[in-house]
Short mmCIF file of C-alpha atoms and ligand atoms in Angstrom, two decimals:
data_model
loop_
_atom_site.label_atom_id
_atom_site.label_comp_id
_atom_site.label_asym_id
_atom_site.label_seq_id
_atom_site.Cartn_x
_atom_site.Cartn_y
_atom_site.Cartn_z
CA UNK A 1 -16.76 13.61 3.86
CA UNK A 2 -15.67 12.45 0.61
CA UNK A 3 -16.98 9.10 -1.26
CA UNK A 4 -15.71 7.25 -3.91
CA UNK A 5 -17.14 3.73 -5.00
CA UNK A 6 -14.45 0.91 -6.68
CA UNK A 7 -16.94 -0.69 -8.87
CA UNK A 8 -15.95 -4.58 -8.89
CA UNK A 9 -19.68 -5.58 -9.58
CA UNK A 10 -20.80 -7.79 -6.60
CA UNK A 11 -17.69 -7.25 -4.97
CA UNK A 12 -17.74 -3.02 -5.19
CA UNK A 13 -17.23 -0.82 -2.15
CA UNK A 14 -17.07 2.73 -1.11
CA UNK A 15 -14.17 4.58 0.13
CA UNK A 16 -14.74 7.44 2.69
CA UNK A 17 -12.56 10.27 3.13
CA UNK A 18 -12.99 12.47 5.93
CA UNK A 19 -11.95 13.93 9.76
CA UNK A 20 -13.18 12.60 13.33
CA UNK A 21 -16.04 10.02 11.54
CA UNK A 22 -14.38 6.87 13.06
CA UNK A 23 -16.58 7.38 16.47
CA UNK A 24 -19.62 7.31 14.26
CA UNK A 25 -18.17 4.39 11.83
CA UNK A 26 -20.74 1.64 12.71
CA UNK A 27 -23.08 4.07 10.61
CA UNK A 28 -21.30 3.33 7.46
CA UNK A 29 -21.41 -0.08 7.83
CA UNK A 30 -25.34 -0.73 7.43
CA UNK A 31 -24.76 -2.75 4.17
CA UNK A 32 -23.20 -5.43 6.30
CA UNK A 33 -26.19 -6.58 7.52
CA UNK A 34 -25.95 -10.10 8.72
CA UNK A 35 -22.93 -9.03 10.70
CA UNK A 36 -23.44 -9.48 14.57
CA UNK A 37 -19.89 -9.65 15.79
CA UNK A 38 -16.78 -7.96 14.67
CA UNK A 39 -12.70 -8.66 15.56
CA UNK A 40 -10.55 -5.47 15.45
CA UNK A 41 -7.34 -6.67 14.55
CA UNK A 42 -4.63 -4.38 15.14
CA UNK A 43 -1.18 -3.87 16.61
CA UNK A 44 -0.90 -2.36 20.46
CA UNK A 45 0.31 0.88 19.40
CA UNK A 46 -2.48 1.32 17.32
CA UNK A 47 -5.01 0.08 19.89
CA UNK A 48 -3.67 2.38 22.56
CA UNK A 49 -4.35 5.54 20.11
CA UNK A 50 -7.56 4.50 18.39
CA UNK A 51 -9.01 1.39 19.55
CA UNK A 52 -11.23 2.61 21.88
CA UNK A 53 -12.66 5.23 19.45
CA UNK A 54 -13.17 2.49 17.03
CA UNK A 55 -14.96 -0.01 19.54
CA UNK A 56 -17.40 2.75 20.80
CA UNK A 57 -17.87 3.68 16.79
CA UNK A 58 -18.87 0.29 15.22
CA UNK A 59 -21.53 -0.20 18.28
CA UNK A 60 -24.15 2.10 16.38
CA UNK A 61 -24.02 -0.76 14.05
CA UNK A 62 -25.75 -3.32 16.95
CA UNK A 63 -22.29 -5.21 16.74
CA UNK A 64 -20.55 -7.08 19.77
CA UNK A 65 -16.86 -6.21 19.41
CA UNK A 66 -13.90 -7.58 20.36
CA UNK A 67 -10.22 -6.75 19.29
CA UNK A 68 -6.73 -8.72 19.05
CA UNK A 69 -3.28 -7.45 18.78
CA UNK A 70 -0.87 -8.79 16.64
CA UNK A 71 2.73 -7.52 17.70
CA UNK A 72 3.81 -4.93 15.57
CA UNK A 73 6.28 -4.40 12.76
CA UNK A 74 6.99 -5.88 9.33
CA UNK A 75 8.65 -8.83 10.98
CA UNK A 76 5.13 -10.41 12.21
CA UNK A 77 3.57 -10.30 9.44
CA UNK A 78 3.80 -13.78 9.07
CA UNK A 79 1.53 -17.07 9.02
CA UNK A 80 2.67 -17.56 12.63
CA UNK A 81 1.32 -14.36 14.01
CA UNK A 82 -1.17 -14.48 11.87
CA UNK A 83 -2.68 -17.70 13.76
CA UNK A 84 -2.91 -15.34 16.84
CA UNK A 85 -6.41 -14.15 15.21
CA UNK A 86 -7.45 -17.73 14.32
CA UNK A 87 -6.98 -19.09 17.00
CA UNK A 88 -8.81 -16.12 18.46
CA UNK A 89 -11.63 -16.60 15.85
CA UNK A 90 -11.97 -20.09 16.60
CA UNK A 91 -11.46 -20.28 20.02
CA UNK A 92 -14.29 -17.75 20.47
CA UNK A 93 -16.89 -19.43 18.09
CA UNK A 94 -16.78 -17.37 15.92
CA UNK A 95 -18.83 -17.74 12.43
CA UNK A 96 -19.26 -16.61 9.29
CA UNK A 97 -21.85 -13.75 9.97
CA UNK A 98 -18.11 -12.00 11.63
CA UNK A 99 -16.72 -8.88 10.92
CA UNK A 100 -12.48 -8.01 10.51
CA UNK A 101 -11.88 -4.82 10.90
CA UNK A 102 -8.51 -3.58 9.87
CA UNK A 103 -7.80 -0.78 11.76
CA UNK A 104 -3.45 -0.06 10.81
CA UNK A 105 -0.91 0.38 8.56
CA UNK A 106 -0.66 -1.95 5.24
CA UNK A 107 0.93 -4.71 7.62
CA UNK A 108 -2.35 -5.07 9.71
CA UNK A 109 -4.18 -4.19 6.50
CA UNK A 110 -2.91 -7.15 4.57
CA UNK A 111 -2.93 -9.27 7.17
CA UNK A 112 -6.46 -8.93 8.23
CA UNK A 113 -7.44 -9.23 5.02
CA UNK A 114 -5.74 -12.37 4.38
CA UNK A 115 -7.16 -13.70 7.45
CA UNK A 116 -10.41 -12.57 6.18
CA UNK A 117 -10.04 -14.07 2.64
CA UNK A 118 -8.97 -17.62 4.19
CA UNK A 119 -10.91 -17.74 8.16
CA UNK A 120 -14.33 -20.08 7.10
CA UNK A 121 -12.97 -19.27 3.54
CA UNK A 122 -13.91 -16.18 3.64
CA UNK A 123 -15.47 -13.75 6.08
CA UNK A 124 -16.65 -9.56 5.08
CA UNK A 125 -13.69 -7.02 6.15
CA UNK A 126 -13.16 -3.52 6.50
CA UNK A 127 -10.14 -1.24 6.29
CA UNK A 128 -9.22 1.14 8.57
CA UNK A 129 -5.94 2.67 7.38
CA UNK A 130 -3.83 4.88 9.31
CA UNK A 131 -0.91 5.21 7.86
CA UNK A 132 -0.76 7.31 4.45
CA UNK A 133 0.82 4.68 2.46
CA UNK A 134 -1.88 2.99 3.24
CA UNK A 135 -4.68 5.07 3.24
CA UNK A 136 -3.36 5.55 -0.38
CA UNK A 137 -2.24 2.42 -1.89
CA UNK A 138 -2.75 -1.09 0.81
CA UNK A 139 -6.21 -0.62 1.50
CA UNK A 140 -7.53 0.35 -1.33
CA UNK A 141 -7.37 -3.02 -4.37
CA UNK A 142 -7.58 -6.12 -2.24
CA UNK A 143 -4.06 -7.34 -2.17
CA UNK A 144 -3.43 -9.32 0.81
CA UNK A 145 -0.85 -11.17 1.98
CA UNK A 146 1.86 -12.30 4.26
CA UNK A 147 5.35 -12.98 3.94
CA UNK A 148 7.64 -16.14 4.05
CA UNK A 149 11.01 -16.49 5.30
CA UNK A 150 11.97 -16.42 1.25
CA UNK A 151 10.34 -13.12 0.64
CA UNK A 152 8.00 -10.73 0.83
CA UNK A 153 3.89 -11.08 0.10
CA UNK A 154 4.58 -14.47 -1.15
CA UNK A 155 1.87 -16.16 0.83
CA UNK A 156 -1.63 -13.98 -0.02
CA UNK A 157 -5.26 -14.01 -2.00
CA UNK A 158 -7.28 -10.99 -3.59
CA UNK A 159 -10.08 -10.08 -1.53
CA UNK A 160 -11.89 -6.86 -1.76
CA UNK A 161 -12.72 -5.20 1.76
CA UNK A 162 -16.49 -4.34 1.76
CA UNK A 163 -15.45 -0.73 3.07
CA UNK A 164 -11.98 1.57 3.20
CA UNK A 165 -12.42 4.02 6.17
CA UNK A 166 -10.22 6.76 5.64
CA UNK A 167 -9.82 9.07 8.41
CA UNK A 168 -7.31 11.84 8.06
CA UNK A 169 -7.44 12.93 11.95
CA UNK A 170 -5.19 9.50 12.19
CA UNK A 171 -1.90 10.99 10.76
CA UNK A 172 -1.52 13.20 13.56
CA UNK A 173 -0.05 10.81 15.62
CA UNK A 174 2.50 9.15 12.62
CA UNK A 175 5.55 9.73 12.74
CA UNK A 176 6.97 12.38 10.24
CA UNK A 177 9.25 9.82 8.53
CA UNK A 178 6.18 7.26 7.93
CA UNK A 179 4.38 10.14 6.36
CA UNK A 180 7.41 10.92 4.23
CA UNK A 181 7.11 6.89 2.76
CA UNK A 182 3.57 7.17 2.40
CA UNK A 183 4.65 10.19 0.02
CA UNK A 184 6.36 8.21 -1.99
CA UNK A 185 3.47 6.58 -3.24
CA UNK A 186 1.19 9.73 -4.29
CA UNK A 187 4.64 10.49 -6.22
CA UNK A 188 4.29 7.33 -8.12
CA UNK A 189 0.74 8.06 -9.12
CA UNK A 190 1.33 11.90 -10.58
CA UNK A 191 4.39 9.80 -12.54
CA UNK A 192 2.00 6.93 -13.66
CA UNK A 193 -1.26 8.77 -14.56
CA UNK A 194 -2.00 11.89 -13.67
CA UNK A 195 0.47 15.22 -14.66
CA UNK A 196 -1.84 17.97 -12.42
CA UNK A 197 -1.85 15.86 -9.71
CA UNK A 198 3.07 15.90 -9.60
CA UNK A 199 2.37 19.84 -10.33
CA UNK A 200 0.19 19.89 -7.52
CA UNK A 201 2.67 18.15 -5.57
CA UNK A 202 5.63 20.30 -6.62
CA UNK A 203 3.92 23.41 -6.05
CA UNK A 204 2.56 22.73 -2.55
CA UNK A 205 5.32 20.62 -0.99
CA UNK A 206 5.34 23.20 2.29
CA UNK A 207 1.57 22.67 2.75
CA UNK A 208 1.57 19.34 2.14
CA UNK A 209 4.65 18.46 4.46
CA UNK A 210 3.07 20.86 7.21
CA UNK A 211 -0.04 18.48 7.01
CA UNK A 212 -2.70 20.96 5.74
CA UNK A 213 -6.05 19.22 5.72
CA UNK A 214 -7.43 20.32 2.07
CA UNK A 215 -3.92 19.53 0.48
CA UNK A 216 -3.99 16.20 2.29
CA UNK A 217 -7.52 15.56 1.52
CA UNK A 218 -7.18 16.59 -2.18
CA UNK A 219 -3.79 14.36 -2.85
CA UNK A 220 -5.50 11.16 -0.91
CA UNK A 221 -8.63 11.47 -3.21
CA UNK A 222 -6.95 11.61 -6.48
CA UNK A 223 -4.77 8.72 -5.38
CA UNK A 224 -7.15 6.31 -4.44
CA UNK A 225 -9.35 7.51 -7.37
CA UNK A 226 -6.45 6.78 -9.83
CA UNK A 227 -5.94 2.96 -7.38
CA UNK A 228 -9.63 2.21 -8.21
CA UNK A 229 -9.96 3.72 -11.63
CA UNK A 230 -6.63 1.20 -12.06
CA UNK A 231 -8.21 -1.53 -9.56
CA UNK A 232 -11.45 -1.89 -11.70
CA UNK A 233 -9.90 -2.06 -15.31
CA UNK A 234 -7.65 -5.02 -14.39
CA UNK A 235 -8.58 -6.23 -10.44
CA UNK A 236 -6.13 -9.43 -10.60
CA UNK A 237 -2.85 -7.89 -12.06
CA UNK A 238 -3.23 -9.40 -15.65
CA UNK A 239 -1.41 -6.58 -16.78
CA UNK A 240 -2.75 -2.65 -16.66
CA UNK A 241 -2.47 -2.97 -12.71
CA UNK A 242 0.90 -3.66 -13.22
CA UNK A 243 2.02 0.36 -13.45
CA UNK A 244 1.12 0.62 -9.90
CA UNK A 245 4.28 -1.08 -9.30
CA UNK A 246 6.29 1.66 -10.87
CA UNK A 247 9.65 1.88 -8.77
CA UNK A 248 8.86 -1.63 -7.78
CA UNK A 249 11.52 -3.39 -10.37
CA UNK A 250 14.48 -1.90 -7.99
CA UNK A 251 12.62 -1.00 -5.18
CA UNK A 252 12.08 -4.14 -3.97
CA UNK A 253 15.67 -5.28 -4.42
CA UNK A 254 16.64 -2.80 -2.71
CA UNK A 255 14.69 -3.51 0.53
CA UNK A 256 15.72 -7.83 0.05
CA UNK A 257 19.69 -6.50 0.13
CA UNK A 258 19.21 -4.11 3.43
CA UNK A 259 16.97 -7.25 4.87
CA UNK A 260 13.75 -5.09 5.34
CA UNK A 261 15.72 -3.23 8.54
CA UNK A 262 17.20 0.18 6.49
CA UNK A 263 14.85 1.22 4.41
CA UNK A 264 10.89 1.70 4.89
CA UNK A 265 8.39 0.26 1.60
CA UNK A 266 8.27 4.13 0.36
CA UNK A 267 11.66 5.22 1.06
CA UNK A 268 12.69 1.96 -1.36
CA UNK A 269 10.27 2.74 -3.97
CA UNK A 270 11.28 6.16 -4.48
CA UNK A 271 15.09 5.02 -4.60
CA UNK A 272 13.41 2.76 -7.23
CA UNK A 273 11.34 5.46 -8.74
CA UNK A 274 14.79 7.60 -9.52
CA UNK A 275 16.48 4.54 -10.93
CA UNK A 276 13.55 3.41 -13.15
CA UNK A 277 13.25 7.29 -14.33
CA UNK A 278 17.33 6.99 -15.21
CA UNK A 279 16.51 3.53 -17.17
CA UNK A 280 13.75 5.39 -18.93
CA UNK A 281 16.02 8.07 -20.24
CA UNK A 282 18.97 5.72 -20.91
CA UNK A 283 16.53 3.54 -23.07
CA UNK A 284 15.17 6.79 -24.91
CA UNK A 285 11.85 6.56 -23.14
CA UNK A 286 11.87 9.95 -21.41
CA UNK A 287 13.90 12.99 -21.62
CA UNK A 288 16.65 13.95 -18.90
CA UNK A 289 14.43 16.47 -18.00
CA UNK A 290 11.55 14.39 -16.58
CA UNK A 291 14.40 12.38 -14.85
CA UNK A 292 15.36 15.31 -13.21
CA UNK A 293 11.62 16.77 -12.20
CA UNK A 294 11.13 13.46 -10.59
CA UNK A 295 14.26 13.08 -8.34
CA UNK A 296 14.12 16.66 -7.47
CA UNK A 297 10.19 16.09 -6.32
CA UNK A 298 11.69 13.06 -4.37
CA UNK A 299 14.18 14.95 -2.49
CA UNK A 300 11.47 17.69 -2.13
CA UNK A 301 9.74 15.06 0.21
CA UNK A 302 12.73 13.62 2.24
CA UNK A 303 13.00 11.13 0.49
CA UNK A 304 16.49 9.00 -0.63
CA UNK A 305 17.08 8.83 -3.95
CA UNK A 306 20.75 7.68 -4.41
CA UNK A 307 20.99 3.76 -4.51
CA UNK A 308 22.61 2.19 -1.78
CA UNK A 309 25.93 0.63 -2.46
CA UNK A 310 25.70 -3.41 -3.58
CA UNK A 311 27.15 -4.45 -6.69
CA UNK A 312 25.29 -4.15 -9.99
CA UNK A 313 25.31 -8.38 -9.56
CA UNK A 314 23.49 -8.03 -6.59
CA UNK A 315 20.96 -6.02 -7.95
CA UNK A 316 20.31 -7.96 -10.37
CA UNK A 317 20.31 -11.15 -8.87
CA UNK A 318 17.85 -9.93 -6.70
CA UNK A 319 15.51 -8.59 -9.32
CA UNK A 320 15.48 -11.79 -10.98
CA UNK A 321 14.52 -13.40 -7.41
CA UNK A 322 11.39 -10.93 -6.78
CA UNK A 323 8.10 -12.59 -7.50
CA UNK A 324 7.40 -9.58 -10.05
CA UNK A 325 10.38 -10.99 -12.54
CA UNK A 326 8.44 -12.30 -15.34
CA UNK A 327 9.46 -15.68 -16.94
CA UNK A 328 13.23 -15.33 -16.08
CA UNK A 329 12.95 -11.62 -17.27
CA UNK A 330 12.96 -8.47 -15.40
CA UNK A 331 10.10 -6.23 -15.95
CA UNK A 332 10.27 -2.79 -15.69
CA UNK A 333 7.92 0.22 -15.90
CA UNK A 334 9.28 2.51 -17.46
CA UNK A 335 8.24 6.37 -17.98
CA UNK A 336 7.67 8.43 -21.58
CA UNK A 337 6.69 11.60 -19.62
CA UNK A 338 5.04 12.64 -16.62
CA UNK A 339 1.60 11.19 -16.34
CA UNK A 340 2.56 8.67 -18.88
CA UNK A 341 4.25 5.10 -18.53
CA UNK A 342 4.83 1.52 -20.79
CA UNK A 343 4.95 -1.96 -19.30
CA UNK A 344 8.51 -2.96 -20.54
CA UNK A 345 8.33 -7.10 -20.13
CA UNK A 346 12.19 -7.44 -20.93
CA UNK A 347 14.75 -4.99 -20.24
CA UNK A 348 18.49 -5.62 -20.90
CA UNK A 349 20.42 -6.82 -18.45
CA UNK A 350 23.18 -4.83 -19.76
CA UNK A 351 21.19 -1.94 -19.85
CA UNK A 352 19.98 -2.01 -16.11
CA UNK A 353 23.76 -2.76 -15.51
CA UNK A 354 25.39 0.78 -17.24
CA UNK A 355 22.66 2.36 -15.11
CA UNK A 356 23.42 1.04 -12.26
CA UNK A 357 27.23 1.88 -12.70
CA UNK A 358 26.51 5.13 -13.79
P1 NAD B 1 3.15 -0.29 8.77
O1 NAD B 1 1.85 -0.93 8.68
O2 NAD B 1 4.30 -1.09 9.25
O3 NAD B 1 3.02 1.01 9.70
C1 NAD B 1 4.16 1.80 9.92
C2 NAD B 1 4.35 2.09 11.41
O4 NAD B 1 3.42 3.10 11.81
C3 NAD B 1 4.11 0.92 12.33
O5 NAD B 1 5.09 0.99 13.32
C4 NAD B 1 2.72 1.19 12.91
O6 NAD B 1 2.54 0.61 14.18
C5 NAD B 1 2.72 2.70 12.98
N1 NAD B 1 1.42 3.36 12.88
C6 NAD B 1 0.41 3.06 12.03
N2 NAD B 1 -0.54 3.99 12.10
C7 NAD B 1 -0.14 4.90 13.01
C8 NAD B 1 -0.70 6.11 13.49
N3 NAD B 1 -1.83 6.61 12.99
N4 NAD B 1 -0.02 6.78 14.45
C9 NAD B 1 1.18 6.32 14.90
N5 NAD B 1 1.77 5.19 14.47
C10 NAD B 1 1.11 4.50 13.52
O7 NAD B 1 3.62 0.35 7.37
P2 NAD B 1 2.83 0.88 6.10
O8 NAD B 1 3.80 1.73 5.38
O9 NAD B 1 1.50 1.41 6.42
O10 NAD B 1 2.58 -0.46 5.25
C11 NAD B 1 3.64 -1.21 4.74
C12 NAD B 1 3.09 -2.57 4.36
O11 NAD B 1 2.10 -2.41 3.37
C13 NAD B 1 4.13 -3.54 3.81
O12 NAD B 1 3.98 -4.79 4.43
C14 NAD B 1 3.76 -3.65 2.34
O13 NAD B 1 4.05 -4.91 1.79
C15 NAD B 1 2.28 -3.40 2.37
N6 NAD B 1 1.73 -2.87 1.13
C16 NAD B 1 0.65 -3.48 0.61
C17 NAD B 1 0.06 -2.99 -0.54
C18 NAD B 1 -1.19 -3.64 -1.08
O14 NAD B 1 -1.63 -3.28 -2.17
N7 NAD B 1 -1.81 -4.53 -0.35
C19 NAD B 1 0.57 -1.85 -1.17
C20 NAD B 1 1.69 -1.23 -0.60
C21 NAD B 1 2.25 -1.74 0.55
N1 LIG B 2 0.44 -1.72 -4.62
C1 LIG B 2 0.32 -2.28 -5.92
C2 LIG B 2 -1.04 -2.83 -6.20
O1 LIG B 2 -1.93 -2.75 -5.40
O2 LIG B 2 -1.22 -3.41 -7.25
#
C-alpha cells in the first residue's frame, strides 16, 4: 500500500494506493472520529460489484451504514438526482456527525462531494474511485459539482474529501474503453509536468494496456502526486491549477457539440490535447516534433485524435461559451516541450481558426 498526503493544512488528507484493502477500509478511517453513521452513495452498477465489500469494510470503523443509488450516467448528475440523497439524508435523521462515502466514477465522485459540501453545510466525505480517470484526476483536488441544463459543472463548491481510497483490484471489472479515457488523463500529466513519467508511458504502452499491476500502480502514483503537488500550490484555481486543464480549451467544446452522447471526458480531452499541441507549434511554442510524440502516444492508447467535423465557428463559439473562457477570451494551455507548459490568457481567434482548418 502506497500513501501520499495533499497537505491543505486543516483540510489535508491521505491518498492510499493499493489491491483488495477496501474490505478492511473502516481501518483507514480512524481520524474520522465523531463519525457514527455513513451513506454510500453510488450508482447500481457499482453497488452490485462493490457495495457489499465496502459495507462489510467501513464496519471495523463502529459505523452504521447505509447506501443510496443514484441512477447512473452523466445525464443524472444533476441537482434533481442529486436530491435523491437529501432527501435520503433528511428523511433518515441524519446529522452532522455523517459520513459520504463516494464509492464511483468522477460522476458519483463529484456528486457526493457536492452533496457533502452543501447537506448541513457541510458534512466529512470520502472517495472511493473506481474508475481510472478518477482514481487519477476527480477524486483527488476537491472539485465538485453538478451540471445544469446550460452546461457542464456549472453548479459546484471546493471541498476536500478527508480520504481518497484507491483500490486498483476495481479496474478489473471497467470496461476497456473507460480505461482507455482514464488514459487520457495520465497523458496530460507527462505533457504538463513530468517528461519520465510520457517516456514511461511510451515505452510500456503493452503493459500498461494489458493492466499490469506495478505499471498501473507506478503511473496512478505519479499522477495523483503531480494532482496534489498542483492541488496544494494553488487549491482554488487562481491560476497554477489551471494546467491541469490542458486539452480542456477544445476538449470541452468538443463534448458541448456531440451533446455529451459521442465522446467520453478522456476521449475529448485527448482530441483536445492533439489540437492544443498543433496551436502550440503553430504559435512557435513547441516544435513539430513534440506535436507529433504526443498524438502518436494518443493513438498508442486508443485514443481519437482527429477533431470531429463542426465548423471552425462552432468551435469557437463554443469555446467562448465554456465557463473556462476568461473575460470574453479563450484561454489556452499551451505546450513549450514535454513536461513543460504556459498559461496563454488570450489566444487569437484567427490563430485557433488556421488550426482548426488545417
Ligand atoms: P463515470 O463516473 O461516468 O464512470 C464511467 C462508467 O463506468 C459509468 O458507467 C460507471 O457506472 C462505470 N463504472 C465505474 N466504475 C466501474 C467499475 N469499477 N467497474 C465497472 N464499471 C464501472 O466516468 P468517469 O470517467 O469516472 O468520470 C467522469 C466525470 O468526472 C465527469 O462528470 C467529469 O466532469 C468529472 N471530472 C471531475 C474532475 C474533478 O476534478 N472533480 C476531473 C475530471 C473529470
Ligand atoms: N481536473 C482539473 C482540476 O482538478 O483542476
Amino acid at each position: 500500500m502506497k500513501k501520499l498526503t495533499i497537505d491543505l493544512a486543516d483540510r489535508s488528507y491521505d491518498i492510499l494506493i493499493g489491491r483488495n484493502f477496501l474490505p478492511r477500509l473502516g481501518d483507514h478511517c480512524s481520524h474520522l472520529k465523531s463519525v457514527h453513521r455513513a451513506l454510500i452513495v453510488t450508482n447500481p452498477v457499482i453497488n452490485q460489484l462493490y457495495g457489499k465489500i465496502v459495507t462489510e469494510g467501513l464496519r471495523s470503523a463502529g459505523m452504521n451504514i447505509e447506501c443510496v443509488e443514484i441512477p447512473e450516467g452523466e445525464t443524472h448528475k444533476t441537482l434533481q438526482d442529486a436530491q435523491i440523497v437529501y432527501d435520503h439524508l433528511i428523511e433518515n435523521q441524519y446529522d452532522r456527525n455523517t459520513l459520504l462515502v463516494a464509492l464511483g466514477g468522477g460522476v458519483i465522485g463529484d456528486m457526493a462531494g457536492f452533496i457533502a459540501a452543501t447537506f448541513l453545510r457541510g458534512v466529512p466525505f470520502i472517495q472511493v474511485p473506481t474508475t481510472l480517470l478518477s482514481q487519477v484526476d476527480s477524486s483527488v483536488g476537491g472539485k465538485t459539482a453538478v451540471n445544469h441544463p446550460k452546461g457542464k459543472n456549472l453548479i459546484g463548491a471546493f471541498y476536500q474529501p478527508r480520504l481518497v481510497a484507491i483500490d486498483l483490484d476495481t479496474l478489473g471489472s471497467l470496461p476497456p474503453e473507460e480505461f482507455r479515457a482514464g488514459m487520457a488523463e495520465i497523458i496530460k500529466y507527462g505533457i504538463i509536468e513530468d517528461p519520465e513519467l510520457f517516456t514511461f508511458l511510451e515505452k510500456n504502452a503493452e503493459k500498461i494496456l494489458a493492466q499490469d499491476t506495478q505499471c498501473l500502480a507506478s503511473i496512478i502514483e505519479t499522477s495523483c502526486a503531480i494532482k496534489a503537488k498542483v492541488v496544494e500550490q494553488d487549491e482554488r484555481e487562481s491560476n497554477y491549477r489551471m494546467i491541469l486543464n490542458f486539452g480542456h480549451t477544445l476538449g470541452h467544446a468538443v463534448e458541448a457539440l456531440t451533446h455529451y452522447a459521442r465522446f467520453k471526458h478522456g476521449e475529448a480531452i485527448a482530441i483536445g490535447m492533439v489540437y492544443a499541441a498543433r496551436l502550440s507549434a503553430h504559435l512557435g511554442k513547441c516544435s513539430e516534433a513534440v506535436v507529433l510524440r504526443i498524438k502518436s502516444l494518443v493513438e498508442r492508447y486508443g485514443l481519437p485524435s482527429q477533431l470531429p467535423d463542426f465548423s471552425a465557428k462552432e468551435y469557437i463559439e463554443s469555446m467562448y461559451r465554456d465557463k473556462k473562457a476568461h473575460d470574453k477570451n479563450i484561454r489556452f494551455i499551451l505546450v513549450k516541450d514535454i513536461g513543460s507548459v504556459e498559461i496563454v490568457d488570450r489566444v487569437a481567434e484567427a490563430d485557433i481558426q488556421k488550426v482548426l482548418a488545417s
